Coordinates of C-alpha atoms (C1' of nucleotides) in Angstrom, one line a residue:
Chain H
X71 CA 0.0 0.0 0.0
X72 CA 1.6 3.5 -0.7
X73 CA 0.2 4.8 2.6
X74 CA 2.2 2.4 4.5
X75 CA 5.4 2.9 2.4
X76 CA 5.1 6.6 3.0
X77 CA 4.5 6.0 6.9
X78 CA 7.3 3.5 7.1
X79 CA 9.5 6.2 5.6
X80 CA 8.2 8.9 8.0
X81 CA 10.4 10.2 11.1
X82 CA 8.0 12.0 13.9
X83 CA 10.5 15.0 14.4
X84 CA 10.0 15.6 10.4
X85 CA 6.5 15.7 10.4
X86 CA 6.4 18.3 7.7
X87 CA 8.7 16.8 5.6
X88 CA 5.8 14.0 6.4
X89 CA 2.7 15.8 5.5
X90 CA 4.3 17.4 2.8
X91 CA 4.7 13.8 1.5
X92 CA 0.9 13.2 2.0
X93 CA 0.0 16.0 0.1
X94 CA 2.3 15.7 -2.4
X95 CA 1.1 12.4 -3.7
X96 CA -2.0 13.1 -5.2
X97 CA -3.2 16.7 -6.1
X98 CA -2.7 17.7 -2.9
X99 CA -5.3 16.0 -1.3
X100 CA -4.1 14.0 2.5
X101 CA -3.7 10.5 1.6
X102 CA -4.9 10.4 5.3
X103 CA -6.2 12.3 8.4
X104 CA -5.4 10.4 11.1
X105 CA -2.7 7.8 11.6
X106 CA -1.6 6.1 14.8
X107 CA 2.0 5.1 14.7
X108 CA 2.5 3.3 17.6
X109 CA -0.7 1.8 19.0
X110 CA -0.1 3.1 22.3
X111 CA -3.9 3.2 22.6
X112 CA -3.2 -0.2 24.4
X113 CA -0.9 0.6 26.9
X114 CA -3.1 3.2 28.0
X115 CA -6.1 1.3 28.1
X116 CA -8.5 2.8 25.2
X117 CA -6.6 6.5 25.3
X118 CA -6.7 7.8 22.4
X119 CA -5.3 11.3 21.1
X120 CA -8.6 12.5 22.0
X121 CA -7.9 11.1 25.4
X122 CA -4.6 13.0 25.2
X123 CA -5.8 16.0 24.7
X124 CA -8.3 15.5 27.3
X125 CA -11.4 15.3 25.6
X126 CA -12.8 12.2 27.3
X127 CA -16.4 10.7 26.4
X128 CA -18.6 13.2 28.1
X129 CA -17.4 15.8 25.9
X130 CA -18.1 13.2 22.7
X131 CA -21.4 12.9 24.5
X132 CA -21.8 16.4 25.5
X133 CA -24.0 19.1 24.1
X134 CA -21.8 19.3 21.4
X135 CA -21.8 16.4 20.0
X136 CA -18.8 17.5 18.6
X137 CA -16.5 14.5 18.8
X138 CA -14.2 16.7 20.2
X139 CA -12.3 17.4 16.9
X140 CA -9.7 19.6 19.1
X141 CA -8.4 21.5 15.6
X142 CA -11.1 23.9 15.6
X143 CA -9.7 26.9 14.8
X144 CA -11.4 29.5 17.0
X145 CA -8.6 31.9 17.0
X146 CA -10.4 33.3 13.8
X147 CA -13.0 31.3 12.9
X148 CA -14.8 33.2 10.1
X149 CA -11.2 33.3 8.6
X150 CA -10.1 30.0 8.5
X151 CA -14.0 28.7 7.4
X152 CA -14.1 32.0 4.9
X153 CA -10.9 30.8 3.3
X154 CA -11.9 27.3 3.2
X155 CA -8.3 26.4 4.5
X156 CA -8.7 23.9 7.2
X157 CA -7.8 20.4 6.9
X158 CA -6.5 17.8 9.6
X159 CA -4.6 15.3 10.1
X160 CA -2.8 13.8 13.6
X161 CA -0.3 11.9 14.0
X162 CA 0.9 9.7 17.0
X163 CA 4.3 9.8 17.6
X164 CA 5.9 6.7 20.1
X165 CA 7.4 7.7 22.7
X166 CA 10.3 5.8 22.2
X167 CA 12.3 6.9 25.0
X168 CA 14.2 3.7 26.6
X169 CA 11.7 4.0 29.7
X170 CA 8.3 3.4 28.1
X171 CA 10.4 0.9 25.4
X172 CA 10.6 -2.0 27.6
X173 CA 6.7 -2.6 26.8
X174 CA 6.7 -3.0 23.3
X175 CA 3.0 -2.6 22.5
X176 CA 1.7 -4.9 19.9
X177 CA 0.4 -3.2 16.6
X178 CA -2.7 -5.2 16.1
X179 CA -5.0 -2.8 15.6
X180 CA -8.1 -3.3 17.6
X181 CA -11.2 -3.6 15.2
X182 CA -11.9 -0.4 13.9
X183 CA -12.3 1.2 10.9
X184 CA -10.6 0.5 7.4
X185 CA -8.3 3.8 8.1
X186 CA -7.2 3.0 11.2
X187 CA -6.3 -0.6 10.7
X188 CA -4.8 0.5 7.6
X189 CA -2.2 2.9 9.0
X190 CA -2.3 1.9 12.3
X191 CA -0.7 -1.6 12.0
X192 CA 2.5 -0.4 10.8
X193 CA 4.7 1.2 13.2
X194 CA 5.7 0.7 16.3
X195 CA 9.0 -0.9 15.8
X196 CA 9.9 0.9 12.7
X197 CA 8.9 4.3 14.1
X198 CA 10.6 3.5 17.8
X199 CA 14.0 3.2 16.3
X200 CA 14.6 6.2 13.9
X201 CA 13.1 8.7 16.8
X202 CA 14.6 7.2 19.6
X203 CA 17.5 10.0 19.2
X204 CA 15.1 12.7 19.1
X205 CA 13.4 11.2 22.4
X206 CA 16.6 11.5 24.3
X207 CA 16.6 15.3 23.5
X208 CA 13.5 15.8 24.5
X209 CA 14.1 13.9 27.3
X210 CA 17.2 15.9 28.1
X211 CA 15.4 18.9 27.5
X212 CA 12.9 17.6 30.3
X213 CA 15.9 17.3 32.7
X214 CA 16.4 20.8 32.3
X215 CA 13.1 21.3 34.5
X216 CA 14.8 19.8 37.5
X217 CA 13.5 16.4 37.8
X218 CA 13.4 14.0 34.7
X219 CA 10.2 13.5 33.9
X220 CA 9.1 10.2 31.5
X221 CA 8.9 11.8 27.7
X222 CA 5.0 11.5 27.3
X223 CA 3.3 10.2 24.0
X224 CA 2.9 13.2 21.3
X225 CA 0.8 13.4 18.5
X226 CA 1.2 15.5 15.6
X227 CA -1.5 17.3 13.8
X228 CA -1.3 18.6 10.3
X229 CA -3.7 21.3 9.4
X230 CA -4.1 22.9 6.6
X231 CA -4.4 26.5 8.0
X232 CA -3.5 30.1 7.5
X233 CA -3.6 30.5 11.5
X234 CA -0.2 29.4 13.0
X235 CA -2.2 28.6 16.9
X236 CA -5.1 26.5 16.5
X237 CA -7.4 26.6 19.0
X238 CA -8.1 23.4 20.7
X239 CA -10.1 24.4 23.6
X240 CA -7.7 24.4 26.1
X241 CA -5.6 27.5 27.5
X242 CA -1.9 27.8 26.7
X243 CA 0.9 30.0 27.1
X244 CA 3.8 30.7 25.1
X245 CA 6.9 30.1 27.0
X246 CA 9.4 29.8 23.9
X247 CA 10.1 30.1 20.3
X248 CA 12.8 28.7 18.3
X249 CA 13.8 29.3 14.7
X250 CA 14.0 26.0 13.0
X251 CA 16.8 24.9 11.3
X252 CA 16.1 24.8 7.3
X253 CA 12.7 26.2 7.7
X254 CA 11.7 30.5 7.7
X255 CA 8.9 29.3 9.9
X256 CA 9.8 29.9 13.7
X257 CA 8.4 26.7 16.0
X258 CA 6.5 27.6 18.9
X259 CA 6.4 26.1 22.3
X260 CA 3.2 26.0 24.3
X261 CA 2.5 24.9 27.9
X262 CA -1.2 24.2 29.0
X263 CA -1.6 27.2 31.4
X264 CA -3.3 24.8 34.1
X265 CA -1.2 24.5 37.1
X266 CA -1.7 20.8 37.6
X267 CA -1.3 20.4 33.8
X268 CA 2.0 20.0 31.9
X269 CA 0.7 19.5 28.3
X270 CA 3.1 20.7 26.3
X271 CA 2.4 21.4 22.5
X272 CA 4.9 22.7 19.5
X273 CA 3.5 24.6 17.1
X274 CA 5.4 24.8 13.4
X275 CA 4.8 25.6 10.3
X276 CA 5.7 23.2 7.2
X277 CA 8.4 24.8 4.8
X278 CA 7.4 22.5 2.9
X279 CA 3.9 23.7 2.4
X280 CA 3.3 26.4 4.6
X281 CA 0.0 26.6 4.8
X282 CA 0.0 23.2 6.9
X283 CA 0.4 23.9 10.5
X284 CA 1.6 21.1 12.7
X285 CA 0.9 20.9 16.0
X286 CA 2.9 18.5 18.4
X287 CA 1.0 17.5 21.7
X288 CA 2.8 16.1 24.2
X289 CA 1.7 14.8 27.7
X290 CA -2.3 14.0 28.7
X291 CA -4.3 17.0 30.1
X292 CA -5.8 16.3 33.7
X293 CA -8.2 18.2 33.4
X294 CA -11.1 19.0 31.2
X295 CA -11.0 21.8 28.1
X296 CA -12.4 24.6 29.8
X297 CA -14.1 25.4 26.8
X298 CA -15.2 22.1 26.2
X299 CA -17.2 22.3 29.8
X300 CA -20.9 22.9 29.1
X301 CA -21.2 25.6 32.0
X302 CA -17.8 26.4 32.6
X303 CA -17.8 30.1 33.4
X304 CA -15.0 31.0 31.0
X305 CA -16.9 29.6 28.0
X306 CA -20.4 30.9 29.1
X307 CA -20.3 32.9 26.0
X308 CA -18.9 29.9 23.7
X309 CA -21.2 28.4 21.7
X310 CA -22.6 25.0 23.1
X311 CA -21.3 23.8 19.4
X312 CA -18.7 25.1 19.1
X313 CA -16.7 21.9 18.9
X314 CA -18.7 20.3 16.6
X315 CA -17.0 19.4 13.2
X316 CA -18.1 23.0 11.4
X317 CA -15.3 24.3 13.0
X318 CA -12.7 21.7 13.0
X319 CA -13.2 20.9 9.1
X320 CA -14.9 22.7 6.7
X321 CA -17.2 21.3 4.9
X322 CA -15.1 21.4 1.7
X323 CA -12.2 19.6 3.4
X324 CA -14.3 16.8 5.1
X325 CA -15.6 16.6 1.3
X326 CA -11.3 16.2 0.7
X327 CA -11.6 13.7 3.2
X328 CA -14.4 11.7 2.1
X329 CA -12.9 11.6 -1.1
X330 CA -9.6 10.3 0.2
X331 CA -11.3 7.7 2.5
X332 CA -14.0 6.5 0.1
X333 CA -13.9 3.1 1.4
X334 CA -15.3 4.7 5.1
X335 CA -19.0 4.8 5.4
X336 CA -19.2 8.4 6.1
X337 CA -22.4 10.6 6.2
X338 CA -22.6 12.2 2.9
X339 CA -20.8 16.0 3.9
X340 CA -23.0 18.6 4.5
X341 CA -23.8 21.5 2.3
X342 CA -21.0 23.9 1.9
X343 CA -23.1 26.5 4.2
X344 CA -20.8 26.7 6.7
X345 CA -19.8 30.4 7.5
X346 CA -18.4 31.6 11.3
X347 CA -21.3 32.6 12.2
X348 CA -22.2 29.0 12.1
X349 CA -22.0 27.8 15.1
X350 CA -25.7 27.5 16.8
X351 CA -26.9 24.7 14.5
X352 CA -24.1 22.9 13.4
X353 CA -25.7 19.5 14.9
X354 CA -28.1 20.2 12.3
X355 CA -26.3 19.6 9.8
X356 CA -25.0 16.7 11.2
X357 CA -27.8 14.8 11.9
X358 CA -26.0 11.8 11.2
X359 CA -22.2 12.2 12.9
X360 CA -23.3 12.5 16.6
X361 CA -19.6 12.0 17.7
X362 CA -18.2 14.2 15.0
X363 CA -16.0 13.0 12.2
X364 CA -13.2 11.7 14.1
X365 CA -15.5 8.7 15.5
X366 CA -15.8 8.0 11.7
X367 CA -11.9 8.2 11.5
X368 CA -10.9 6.9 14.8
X369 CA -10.7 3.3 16.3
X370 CA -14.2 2.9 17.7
X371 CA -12.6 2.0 20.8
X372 CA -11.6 5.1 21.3
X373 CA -15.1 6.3 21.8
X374 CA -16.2 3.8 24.1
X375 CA -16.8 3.9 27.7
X376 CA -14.4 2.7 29.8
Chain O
dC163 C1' -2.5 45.3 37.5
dG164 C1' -2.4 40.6 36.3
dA165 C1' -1.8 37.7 32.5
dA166 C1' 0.2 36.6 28.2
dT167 C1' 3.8 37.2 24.9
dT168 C1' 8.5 38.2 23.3
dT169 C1' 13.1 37.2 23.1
dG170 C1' 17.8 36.5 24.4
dA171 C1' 20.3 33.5 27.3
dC172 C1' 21.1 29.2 28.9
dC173 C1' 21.3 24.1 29.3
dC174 C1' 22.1 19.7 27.4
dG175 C1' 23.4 16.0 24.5
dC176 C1' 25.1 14.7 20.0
dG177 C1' 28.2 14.6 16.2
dC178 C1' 32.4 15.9 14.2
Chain W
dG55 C1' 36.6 20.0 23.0
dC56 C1' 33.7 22.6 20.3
dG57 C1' 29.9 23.9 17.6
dC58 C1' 25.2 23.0 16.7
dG59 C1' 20.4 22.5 17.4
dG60 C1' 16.4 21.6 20.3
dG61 C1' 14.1 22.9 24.2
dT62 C1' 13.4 25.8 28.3
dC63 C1' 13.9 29.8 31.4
dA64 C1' 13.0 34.2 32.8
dA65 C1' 13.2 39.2 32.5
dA66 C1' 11.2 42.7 29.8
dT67 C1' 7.4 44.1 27.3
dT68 C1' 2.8 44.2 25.7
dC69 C1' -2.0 43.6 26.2
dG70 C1' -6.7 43.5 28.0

DNA sequence: CGAATTTGACCCGCGC
DNA sequence: GCGCGGGTCAAATTCG
């Protein structure tokens, strides 16, 4: 399968040399949203990057209904949607680091859909090795915090955006920003601004393409999106939908993704109606896609109960 | 005025 | 040993 050969081939700490080679293979179009290199969905019991992020199954099930797709750009809404330049695509990257090794986690994928068996079986041994060097830097970096601190799981997403911070319903503050080597695009260095919380994400831009953001996660909230809580006072004024997929992929990308996956049984994509003010009736137009397109992209495991 | 961002300095390990 | 690059710190600055 040419997805596989191109994720064999693929080195986490060159994701946009990655998603540049998605894109590049066929009129720009992702070969795929959402690949799990390492399967460490296991280990963790059914975590899943949503679980990462900290979107857990009340939010799937909340008012919502949004499936949590954390790539909602909120930062500009109208823009990104009025400029139809929103696409996604997540990547996990294994930890790798010799601590978290010792349990090599099998690569069977559990059940799911055709995607995620297809990408997801690959990896875990190929993708350990090659990134095992960059997991000692970060872990190195980690030591620089005063206590070494296991390298967490990260997971990559690739969106196709004009806006460099993506919202993802969480709070974060800048604490650094690095020019990257071989790349005009600066990378930025988030920390989740929750005390308890240590959720690190990377924001860079692709050289390669630079309207594709990608956006490293790193570590698990503990707590829950504070704009993902239904009555949470800081997102009384968010809109209960806001997380629903209108505002993590336009309509004309989820069509790019239906196109690419035509195999999945997706809901036919809505109208292209979507607009920023769209975001009171957004189940509406998903009568179909309760849990948001990820559920359609994800293991279903990932979206059951515990 | 507090929170967030900016930005240069610093730390660390790796490769040569 | 030294330079390089990634990552982080923290003081200064800006913003709401």
């Amino acid at each position: 399968m040419e997805k596989k050969e191109i994720m064999m081939s693929v080195k986490m700490e060159d994701a946009s040399s990655l998603f540049s080679s998605c894109y590049s293979n066929s009129n720009n179009i992702p070969l795929w949203s959402v690949f799990d290199l390492c399967q460490e969905t296991e280990e963790k019991g059914s975590l899943g990057f949503m679980d990462l992020l900290g979107v857990h199954q009340d939010y799937y099930n909340g008012g919502g209904g949004g499936g949590a797709p954390l790539l909602a750009d909120n930062n500009s809404p109208s823009q990104v949607a009025g400029k139809d330049s929103t696409e996604a695509t997540t990547v996990k990257e294994c930890p790798s680091n010799s601590e978290t090794q010792q349990q090599p986690t099998p690569t069977t994928p559990k059940s799911a859909s055709p995607l995620s068996s297809s990408v997801s079986t690959t990896t875990t041994v190929d993708q350990a090795a090659p990134s095992s060097q960059h997991a000692d830097k970060l872990l190195k970096a980690k030591k620089t915090n005063g206590k070494k601190r296991e390298r967490e799981a990260r997971y990559a997403f690739m969106t196709k955006s004009e806006v460099d911070h993506l919202e993802d319903g969480y709070r974060w503050r800048k604490y650094g920003q690095k020019a990257v080597k071989n790349s005009p695009f600066p990378r930025s260095y988030y920390r989740c601004t929750s005390g308890s919380c240590n959720v690190k994400k990377r924001v860079e831009r692709s050289f390669t393409d630079p309207t594709i953001v990608v956006t490293t996660y790193e570590g698990q909230h503990t707590h829950p999106s504070p704009l993902l809580m239904p009555r949470s006072s800081s997102s009384s004024s968010m809109p209960q939908t806001y997380f629903s997929h209108q505002h993590y992929l336009h309509p004309h990308h989820q069509q790019l993704l239906f196109n690419t996956f035509p195999s999945l049984d997706f809901p036919p994509p809505p109208p292209p109606s979507s607009s920023s003010q769209d975001t009171t009736n957004n189940n509406a137009l998903f009568p179909l896609s309760d849990h948001g397109l990820l559920q359609d992209v994800l293991p279903s495991h990932m979206f059951k109960q515990e």
